[in-house]
Amino acid sequence: MCGIFASFNIKDQHNSEAELIAAIESVSHRGPDNCSHFTDGFCFVGHTRLSIVGIADSGNQPYVFEHLVMVYNGEIFNYIELREELRSLGYHFESESDTEVVLKAYHCWGGDCFERFNGMWSLVIYDQSDRSMLISRDRFGQKPLFILENQSTFYVASEIQQLAPLCNGDIDYGLIQMFLQEGGYDGQGRTFFSAIKEFPKAHYCRIDATGNIQTYRYWDYYKGKIQSVDEQSFIDFESLLKDAVKLRLRSDVPFGVLLSGGVDSTIIADYAEQFGPKQNPIPAFTYASNDHEDESKYAKAVADKLGMELTTREQEQDPQEFKARLRRLVQHLGRGHSSPAVISIDYLYESVAKKGIKVALDGQGADELLAGYKNYFILMIFVFLFKGQFKQALKCFKAQLKQGFISSVIMFLRNMLPPFAKSWMRRVYGYERFFTRYKATTEPLQVKKNDDGKTNASAFNRYLIEQHQLGLENLLYYGDIVAMNNSVENRSPFMDHRLVDFVFSRGDKLKLHDAKDKYVLRTLPAYQRFKAELERDKIGFSSDIKAETKGFMVKELRQSPILEWPIFTKSLSDVLAGDTFETAKYERLLFRLYQVHLWNDIFKLNKN
């Protein structure tokens, strides 16, 4: 995993080379092992490398083959199989890196190569023969990629902070307001900067020497006929998950495991211990919140059974340390994040890095794929009732009562309701009085989609697909940014596209049955081995903000220039003058507001 930057000119208007080199050097945390660049006067491509596969210098980038020059961030986990296929077609290889495989796969198959890749990536390929540029991003957006068109130059970067000095600095107030109101958001390619766009996942595009852009979608969620779930379905799922883990254990450096003690990470840890290279004891890492929601004791029990060396990390409580860490993360994110958990996860990855580990496996994506959140039960209650499966509906209802029916309904409605209804909910809760009815002027990124809109998915599959598309977007983004802030590559076996295709091509029983979420995981032998540790209610990640920290956040916000922005009413300043925002009710909104304040200060915008 690495950092990339590219500048592509369609006219003779060039930035200084020093300015472009500074843009790639600003993400040295993403790749501290090497930094190099290529330029021919028309195109500049730069790369910072985190050496994981084929770690010799022969794998450094920019990588050149014939007339093609590539910079690439990510991992193609099936690179060994692709390399053998390319060898059978006459290609020769000079390194052990997946980078060489990626470029030669494109040389051989063109844009069709992306359908063959099993992995996560963002890349730029410059073709010197016709002065064109190709840009591509993985299916789920695991690797960040942003674009900026400024006059006659296209810029491409791994992080927003690389592009911020190159744009006019105009603020997308509408998107920021949406973030503050709802936490997560569907930006449709927008960022906090009006001119900077997020490159769409599962797409690639070509920009020719005249600036003409052709965009292609190479993958989409399964839309065929839904197959029934039988005994073979459970066998096939287990086989796919095991292979997904095996592929993600390919590394020329030691790996570790993020272990929460929950179902997903425990199964990943078990498979990693079974199939990984023998580097005993395997290092595992967990977070301790030291409150009633602390689950680190379960992680310790799992680690002890597997013979793993567990590092438990706590969060420091000094307010100035909180601010410094959050400020650094906001700079790399180029925006805010909905939850204070981003701070806790940063501490966790810091522990990974301090142990000398560059690769960490996690269980990200399982909840969205296999209905791991209790609010998903609400829809299934209605589905079961519609199908006449009254016993299943009753079991789901009872499970919801146990977990908190009202909170699950609220979460479900927040996902499903139209904007005007969400506004009503915010009004009831007391948030809406702080916001004006600001009309957004920034247009979403226009992408040509090869989509006929037809799908045979069940109602539950459609709902899960929507959560997989949108709910995971923020989780994957901050997961990458926080890991790379510490020069660590995070790998998520549940994000294997074969697994996603399989689950969404099958009926609901894989996901939810007998009021048990992630049902297929609970049938696995790996689950049964740890049943004593796993048979408990899901709690979730606890990361509260301490009272002293809230106090200094409110104090800074009282003097912040963002209070003059057109998206806020005077009520916000009035309420900040008291101690209302230091209560638990307003904690998440306070956290989001403070991040916007930091973002404005970092990028020195201060516009109104």
XYZ file of C-alpha atoms in Angstrom:
608
model
C 0.000 0.000 0.000
C 1.335 3.367 -0.976
C 0.638 6.965 -1.914
C 0.271 8.260 -5.466
C 0.042 11.612 -7.222
C -0.260 12.527 -10.906
C -0.478 15.722 -12.933
C -1.590 15.501 -16.566
C -1.461 18.556 -18.830
C -3.463 18.859 -22.044
C -1.874 22.240 -22.862
C 1.548 23.724 -22.283
C 0.711 25.049 -18.824
C 2.889 23.356 -16.252
C 3.276 23.483 -12.511
C 6.778 23.754 -11.125
C 8.324 20.334 -10.569
C 9.083 21.298 -6.970
C 5.360 21.891 -6.349
C 4.490 18.464 -7.742
C 7.231 16.710 -5.783
C 5.911 18.384 -2.617
C 2.482 16.890 -3.368
C 3.822 13.338 -3.359
C 6.162 13.903 -0.418
C 3.206 15.127 1.680
C 1.971 11.507 1.884
C 5.289 9.943 2.878
C 3.448 8.306 5.803
C 1.664 6.135 3.218
C 4.971 4.876 1.881
C 8.095 5.554 3.937
C 10.259 2.959 2.142
C 10.799 4.797 -1.157
C 9.759 8.004 -2.933
C 10.275 8.472 -6.681
C 8.711 10.265 -9.619
C 8.637 10.414 -13.439
C 7.968 13.378 -15.699
C 8.163 14.071 -19.415
C 6.889 17.645 -19.316
C 3.298 16.653 -20.034
C 2.724 14.134 -17.274
C 4.118 13.877 -13.750
C 3.575 10.734 -11.696
C 4.922 10.295 -8.176
C 4.878 7.414 -5.716
C 5.685 6.703 -2.062
C 6.125 3.001 -1.324
C 5.266 0.771 1.609
C 7.164 -2.388 0.648
C 5.109 -5.525 1.359
C 5.173 -7.801 -1.721
C 8.347 -8.111 -3.795
C 10.169 -5.800 -1.412
C 13.357 -5.494 -3.498
C 14.087 -2.192 -5.257
C 12.972 -3.789 -8.547
C 9.400 -3.260 -7.337
C 9.796 0.494 -6.811
C 7.553 2.870 -8.707
C 6.853 4.620 -11.031
C 7.038 1.307 -12.906
C 7.805 1.435 -16.625
C 7.080 -1.206 -19.265
C 7.587 -0.245 -22.903
C 5.560 2.977 -23.392
C 3.516 2.612 -20.170
C 4.329 4.299 -16.845
C 2.337 3.360 -13.726
C 1.921 4.420 -10.112
C -0.231 2.120 -8.040
C -1.551 1.968 -4.480
C -2.889 -1.284 -3.042
C -2.513 -5.023 -3.453
C -3.723 -7.478 -6.089
C -3.910 -10.626 -4.001
C -4.204 -13.068 -6.924
C -1.081 -11.682 -8.587
C 0.655 -15.090 -8.540
C -2.096 -16.738 -10.601
C -2.226 -13.760 -12.982
C 1.558 -13.831 -13.380
C 1.463 -17.501 -14.392
C -1.303 -16.813 -16.901
C 0.681 -13.928 -18.386
C 3.801 -16.099 -18.581
C 1.820 -18.627 -20.611
C 1.032 -15.772 -23.006
C 4.704 -14.903 -23.459
C 5.341 -12.245 -20.811
C 8.556 -12.266 -18.779
C 8.981 -10.922 -15.252
C 11.966 -9.240 -13.648
C 10.622 -8.786 -10.098
C 8.514 -10.589 -7.501
C 6.161 -7.643 -7.050
C 2.481 -7.497 -7.878
C 3.160 -4.075 -9.437
C 4.811 -5.617 -12.474
C 1.884 -8.026 -12.819
C -0.651 -5.178 -12.724
C 1.038 -3.182 -15.483
C 1.616 -6.172 -17.749
C -1.950 -7.350 -17.192
C -3.121 -3.971 -18.459
C -0.680 -4.207 -21.379
C -2.167 -7.602 -22.270
C -5.902 -7.169 -21.601
C -6.458 -3.422 -21.492
C -9.332 -2.257 -19.299
C -10.653 -5.830 -19.071
C -7.817 -6.604 -16.650
C -9.682 -4.947 -13.776
C -12.376 -7.631 -13.836
C -9.608 -10.195 -13.220
C -8.097 -8.429 -10.209
C -8.915 -9.691 -6.718
C -7.801 -6.924 -4.439
C -7.841 -3.246 -3.617
C -6.248 -0.547 -5.699
C -6.098 2.952 -7.051
C -3.768 3.510 -9.981
C -2.699 5.788 -12.796
C -1.162 4.569 -16.054
C 0.372 7.086 -18.444
C 0.749 6.008 -22.076
C 3.632 7.901 -23.632
C 2.782 6.671 -27.137
C -0.415 8.718 -27.435
C -0.155 10.927 -24.338
C -3.205 9.491 -22.620
C -3.867 8.701 -18.982
C -5.852 5.845 -17.452
C -7.256 6.023 -13.904
C -8.776 3.062 -12.036
C -10.157 2.287 -8.585
C -11.166 -0.981 -6.921
C -14.728 -2.319 -6.681
C -15.571 -1.092 -3.187
C -13.349 1.967 -2.864
C -11.002 0.393 -0.345
C -8.193 2.571 -1.674
C -8.918 6.310 -1.743
C -8.544 8.289 -4.959
C -9.365 11.935 -5.676
C -9.307 14.055 -8.816
C -9.092 17.759 -9.574
C -9.471 19.476 -12.937
C -7.918 22.926 -12.856
C -7.931 24.783 -16.170
C -6.046 22.485 -18.550
C -4.537 20.124 -15.972
C -5.912 16.970 -14.364
C -4.580 16.014 -10.947
C -5.001 12.628 -9.253
C -4.069 11.868 -5.635
C -4.395 9.408 -2.768
C -5.319 12.100 -0.249
C -7.287 15.332 -0.469
C -4.501 17.286 1.248
C -2.314 16.763 -1.849
C -4.843 18.580 -4.030
C -5.939 21.328 -1.646
C -3.038 23.707 -2.506
C -3.817 23.277 -6.230
C -7.517 24.247 -6.129
C -9.283 27.541 -5.482
C -10.297 26.503 -1.970
C -14.037 26.976 -2.468
C -16.034 25.163 0.217
C -18.894 22.750 -0.420
C -21.072 24.104 2.368
C -23.970 21.839 1.421
C -21.951 18.676 1.909
C -20.488 19.901 5.197
C -23.989 20.658 6.461
C -25.119 17.168 5.456
C -22.154 15.670 7.326
C -22.911 17.658 10.463
C -26.599 16.777 10.385
C -26.352 13.055 9.666
C -22.772 11.995 10.476
C -22.269 9.720 7.501
C -23.254 10.944 4.075
C -23.581 9.910 0.473
C -21.429 12.569 -1.130
C -21.864 11.157 -4.662
C -18.265 12.031 -5.411
C -18.228 15.383 -3.598
C -15.725 16.436 -0.944
C -15.533 19.384 1.475
C -13.724 21.209 -1.367
C -16.066 22.110 -4.240
C -13.428 21.482 -6.913
C -12.045 18.168 -5.599
C -14.000 15.017 -6.453
C -13.744 11.433 -5.290
C -13.034 9.064 -8.162
C -15.888 6.526 -8.394
C -15.290 3.010 -7.148
C -15.595 0.108 -9.631
C -14.752 2.460 -12.518
C -11.870 3.326 -14.760
C -11.502 6.199 -17.183
C -9.250 7.291 -20.047
C -8.257 10.904 -20.638
C -6.775 11.540 -24.077
C -4.330 14.269 -25.097
C -7.195 16.690 -25.857
C -8.850 16.252 -22.453
C -11.685 14.022 -23.660
C -12.767 11.599 -20.915
C -14.329 8.172 -21.371
C -15.553 6.441 -18.197
C -16.381 2.755 -17.785
C -17.915 0.697 -14.994
C -16.247 -2.733 -14.872
C -18.183 -4.285 -11.938
C -21.567 -4.026 -10.217
C -23.471 -5.858 -7.500
C -25.137 -9.119 -8.471
C -28.435 -8.582 -10.302
C -29.274 -12.080 -11.537
C -31.746 -14.615 -10.254
C -31.525 -15.283 -6.512
C -30.578 -18.886 -5.769
C -32.017 -20.761 -2.818
C -29.823 -21.581 0.150
C -29.043 -25.265 0.635
C -26.389 -27.282 2.440
C -23.919 -26.757 -0.414
C -24.277 -22.980 -0.020
C -22.749 -23.163 3.459
C -19.895 -25.350 2.206
C -19.190 -22.993 -0.695
C -19.234 -19.939 1.557
C -16.698 -21.473 3.930
C -14.429 -22.397 1.022
C -14.579 -18.855 -0.390
C -13.886 -17.244 2.984
C -10.917 -19.498 3.643
C -9.468 -18.692 0.230
C -10.053 -14.966 0.782
C -7.974 -15.183 3.963
C -5.263 -17.280 2.299
C -4.861 -14.728 -0.508
C -4.626 -11.871 1.979
C -1.859 -13.637 3.879
C 0.451 -13.260 0.882
C 3.196 -10.984 2.109
C 6.963 -10.741 2.261
C 6.775 -9.050 5.656
C 5.206 -10.254 8.948
C 1.467 -9.785 9.461
C -0.774 -9.224 12.475
C -4.485 -9.454 13.273
C -6.884 -6.876 14.703
C -8.847 -8.916 17.230
C -11.954 -7.498 18.887
C -13.091 -10.837 20.268
C -16.240 -10.671 18.141
C -17.430 -13.162 15.543
C -15.798 -11.652 12.445
C -12.296 -10.980 13.725
C -12.207 -14.259 15.668
C -12.919 -16.332 12.563
C -10.338 -14.339 10.576
C -7.783 -14.867 13.352
C -8.506 -18.602 13.433
C -7.982 -18.931 9.674
C -4.866 -16.760 9.805
C -3.386 -19.065 12.426
C -4.283 -22.119 10.309
C -3.120 -20.903 6.898
C -0.560 -18.213 7.569
C 3.197 -18.609 7.450
C 4.537 -19.990 10.707
C 5.634 -16.874 12.556
C 4.536 -17.954 16.009
C 3.307 -16.348 18.016
C 1.194 -14.279 15.605
C 0.796 -10.743 16.980
C -2.809 -9.713 17.671
C -4.039 -6.286 18.716
C -7.142 -5.132 20.577
C -8.520 -1.945 22.096
C -9.609 -1.590 25.726
C -12.164 1.115 26.535
C -12.057 0.343 30.285
C -15.796 0.788 30.765
C -18.888 -1.419 30.899
C -18.640 -1.950 27.118
C -15.017 -3.123 27.193
C -14.738 -6.434 25.300
C -10.963 -6.823 25.438
C -11.302 -9.786 27.829
C -12.958 -11.758 25.015
C -10.128 -10.885 22.648
C -7.673 -12.151 25.266
C -9.576 -15.423 25.625
C -9.507 -15.969 21.846
C -5.831 -15.017 21.579
C -4.927 -17.403 24.389
C -6.707 -20.289 22.652
C -4.908 -19.512 19.381
C -1.544 -18.976 21.024
C -1.355 -15.409 19.719
C 0.607 -12.627 21.377
C -2.016 -10.007 22.276
C -1.243 -6.311 22.631
C -4.009 -4.350 24.374
C -4.063 -0.596 23.703
C -5.885 2.058 25.681
C -6.596 5.632 24.699
C -4.732 8.433 26.429
C -7.009 11.050 27.967
C -4.921 14.241 27.750
C -7.019 16.832 25.854
C -4.037 18.294 24.009
C -2.975 14.837 22.836
C -6.571 14.250 21.669
C -6.486 17.492 19.690
C -3.082 16.839 18.106
C -4.031 13.317 17.049
C -7.424 14.370 15.703
C -5.906 17.314 13.839
C -3.451 15.012 12.068
C -6.249 12.621 11.108
C -8.486 15.415 9.789
C -5.597 16.622 7.633
C -5.181 13.155 6.113
C -8.925 12.555 5.813
C -9.468 15.939 4.211
C -12.796 15.998 6.060
C -14.351 14.834 9.326
C -15.495 11.432 10.530
C -18.753 10.641 12.294
C -17.417 8.837 15.360
C -14.687 9.423 17.980
C -13.726 5.791 17.338
C -11.353 7.158 14.694
C -9.074 8.286 17.555
C -9.170 4.933 19.315
C -8.428 3.035 16.107
C -5.459 5.329 15.499
C -4.015 4.302 18.857
C -4.561 0.666 17.910
C -2.722 0.986 14.588
C 0.046 2.890 16.331
C 0.588 -0.228 18.447
C 0.691 -2.350 15.287
C 3.380 -0.118 13.795
C 5.435 -0.075 17.006
C 5.632 -3.880 16.829
C 7.181 -3.591 13.357
C 4.067 -4.982 11.624
C 3.171 -3.611 8.187
C 0.113 -5.794 7.408
C -2.966 -6.224 9.620
C -6.003 -8.383 8.842
C -9.413 -7.259 10.105
C -13.081 -8.280 9.955
C -14.340 -5.155 8.184
C -17.330 -5.666 5.903
C -18.938 -8.685 7.547
C -21.712 -6.729 9.278
C -22.848 -5.055 6.058
C -22.556 -8.268 4.053
C -24.250 -10.621 6.519
C -26.714 -8.401 8.392
C -24.669 -7.938 11.559
C -26.610 -4.962 12.911
C -29.815 -5.464 14.863
C -31.679 -2.705 13.012
C -31.590 -5.021 9.968
C -34.066 -7.234 11.847
C -36.800 -4.607 11.443
C -37.076 -5.160 7.704
C -36.931 -8.939 8.085
C -39.869 -8.912 10.510
C -42.006 -7.464 7.705
C -40.469 -9.819 5.103
C -41.279 -12.873 7.226
C -44.805 -11.631 7.877
C -45.342 -11.059 4.144
C -44.131 -14.601 3.410
C -46.353 -16.066 6.125
C -43.326 -17.205 8.153
C -44.823 -16.067 11.430
C -42.492 -18.047 13.724
C -39.432 -16.429 12.139
C -41.061 -12.999 12.448
C -41.821 -13.592 16.125
C -38.257 -14.735 16.838
C -36.880 -11.562 15.219
C -39.322 -9.408 17.199
C -38.316 -11.013 20.497
C -34.627 -10.588 19.657
C -35.252 -6.911 18.941
C -37.030 -6.402 22.255
C -34.000 -7.833 24.010
C -31.550 -5.603 22.130
C -33.606 -2.416 22.283
C -36.509 -2.198 19.860
C -36.890 1.585 19.817
C -33.212 2.295 19.082
C -33.255 -0.279 16.266
C -36.362 1.297 14.737
C -34.750 4.740 14.888
C -31.604 3.463 13.138
C -33.699 1.689 10.517
C -35.750 4.830 9.830
C -32.617 6.973 9.562
C -31.424 4.655 6.811
C -34.746 4.520 4.982
C -36.518 7.860 5.423
C -36.382 10.641 2.790
C -34.544 13.901 3.634
C -37.646 15.809 4.827
C -38.444 13.058 7.351
C -34.844 12.998 8.607
C -35.134 16.755 9.090
C -38.222 16.165 11.242
C -36.313 13.627 13.370
C -33.468 16.118 13.884
C -36.008 18.747 14.884
C -37.467 16.441 17.516
C -33.992 15.669 18.818
C -33.024 19.335 18.960
C -30.324 19.503 16.267
C -32.159 21.196 13.434
C -32.350 24.619 15.082
C -28.603 25.072 14.465
C -28.838 24.823 10.665
C -30.142 27.108 7.955
C -31.976 25.733 4.936
C -28.886 26.004 2.793
C -29.310 25.182 -0.873
C -26.338 23.194 -2.176
C -24.788 24.492 -5.388
C -22.096 21.880 -5.957
C -23.048 19.195 -8.460
C -22.252 15.512 -7.840
C -19.549 13.958 -9.983
C -21.099 12.952 -13.299
C -20.288 9.333 -14.102
C -21.569 7.314 -17.027
C -22.890 4.051 -15.578
C -23.510 0.879 -17.529
C -26.636 0.196 -15.503
C -30.063 -0.809 -16.774
C -31.532 -0.543 -13.289
C -32.868 -4.103 -13.341
C -32.329 -6.418 -10.406
C -33.840 -9.665 -9.171
C -32.580 -9.186 -5.627
C -34.853 -9.894 -2.664
C -36.024 -6.945 -0.569
C -33.503 -7.850 2.135
C -30.651 -8.233 -0.335
C -31.493 -4.849 -1.866
C -31.378 -3.254 1.578
C -28.075 -4.906 2.442
C -26.564 -3.929 -0.909
C -27.486 -0.313 -0.224
C -25.806 -0.519 3.191
C -22.788 -2.208 1.625
C -22.517 0.580 -0.936
C -23.090 3.539 1.373
C -22.589 2.390 4.959
C -19.204 0.861 4.229
C -17.994 3.892 2.277
C -17.031 5.909 5.358
C -15.750 2.878 7.284
C -13.423 1.794 4.482
C -12.196 5.330 3.948
C -11.283 6.075 7.526
C -9.894 2.532 7.901
C -7.404 3.181 5.121
C -6.500 6.684 6.304
C -5.960 5.676 9.939
C -3.938 2.572 9.031
C -1.774 4.493 6.572
C -1.315 7.316 9.058
C 0.761 4.676 10.844
C 2.282 3.124 7.674
C 0.243 -0.077 8.046
C -1.725 -1.878 5.324
C -5.148 -3.125 6.446
C -6.566 -6.183 4.657
C -10.216 -7.247 4.886
C -11.060 -10.793 3.722
C -14.821 -10.127 3.916
C -14.329 -7.539 1.140
C -13.296 -10.231 -1.370
C -15.569 -9.566 -4.372
C -16.166 -13.303 -4.900
C -17.638 -13.521 -1.414
C -19.803 -10.445 -2.006
C -21.085 -11.810 -5.324
C -21.840 -15.182 -3.726
C -23.740 -13.834 -0.710
C -25.888 -11.432 -2.729
C -26.726 -14.158 -5.256
C -28.193 -16.354 -2.498
C -31.313 -16.155 -0.361
C -31.695 -14.497 3.022
C -30.886 -17.551 5.171
C -27.130 -17.024 4.821
C -27.565 -13.667 6.494
C -30.363 -14.095 9.039
C -32.167 -17.174 10.325
C -33.831 -18.100 13.620
C -33.233 -14.502 14.785
C -29.466 -14.992 14.439
C -27.545 -12.490 12.363
C -24.543 -13.554 10.269
C -26.092 -16.995 10.356
C -23.640 -18.634 7.960
C -20.707 -17.617 10.183
C -22.378 -19.216 13.184
C -22.474 -22.565 11.370
C -18.725 -22.626 10.706
C -16.452 -24.998 12.670
C -14.293 -21.952 13.417
C -17.264 -20.375 15.230
C -18.013 -23.541 17.165
C -14.442 -23.674 18.486
C -14.962 -20.285 20.158
C -18.654 -20.545 20.967
C -18.099 -19.887 24.667
C -16.465 -16.542 23.842
C -18.813 -15.570 21.000
C -22.277 -16.410 22.350
C -23.070 -12.955 23.686
C -24.905 -9.822 22.613
C -23.138 -7.468 20.231
C -22.010 -4.333 22.073
C -20.096 -2.304 19.526
C -17.038 -0.102 19.756
C -16.974 2.263 22.748
C -15.034 5.510 22.412
C -16.439 8.286 24.576
C -15.019 11.808 24.834
C -13.990 12.852 28.342
C -15.537 15.901 30.005
C -12.298 17.917 30.071
C -11.804 17.320 26.346
C -15.356 18.418 25.554
C -14.748 21.586 27.542
C -11.763 22.742 25.499
C -13.510 21.770 22.228
C -16.462 24.012 23.114
C -14.098 26.812 24.160
C -12.325 26.755 20.785
C -15.576 26.539 18.856
C -16.885 29.699 20.528
C -14.154 31.650 18.714
C -14.214 29.684 15.455
C -14.747 31.539 12.149
C -16.924 28.676 10.908
C -19.788 30.061 13.032
C -20.156 32.797 10.392
C -20.712 30.281 7.589
C -24.072 30.440 5.792
C -25.066 26.933 6.917
C -25.478 27.893 10.598
C -28.123 29.878 12.466
C -27.363 32.238 15.345
C -28.726 29.562 17.687
C -25.487 27.611 17.369
C -23.392 30.486 18.754
C -25.949 31.134 21.488
C -26.023 27.507 22.656
C -22.221 27.153 22.469
C -21.995 30.031 24.963
C -23.401 27.695 27.610
C -22.579 24.121 28.590
C -25.279 22.328 26.546
C -22.769 20.930 24.069
C -20.814 19.281 26.869
C -23.695 16.885 27.604
C -23.857 13.332 26.250
C -26.807 14.192 23.986
C -24.699 16.551 21.866
C -21.396 14.666 22.010
C -21.435 13.379 18.416
C -22.525 16.726 16.973
C -19.820 18.477 19.009
C -17.235 16.039 17.669
C -18.297 16.693 14.078
C -18.376 20.472 14.541
C -14.922 20.470 16.070
C -13.522 18.492 13.143
C -14.952 21.033 10.681
C -13.308 23.758 12.768
C -9.973 21.892 12.574
C -10.411 21.297 8.832
C -10.958 24.995 8.230
C -7.921 25.893 10.320
C -5.665 23.266 8.698
C -6.401 24.418 5.170
C -6.573 28.135 6.157
C -9.861 28.834 4.388
C -11.837 31.059 6.778
C -14.376 32.013 4.114
C -17.902 33.247 4.647
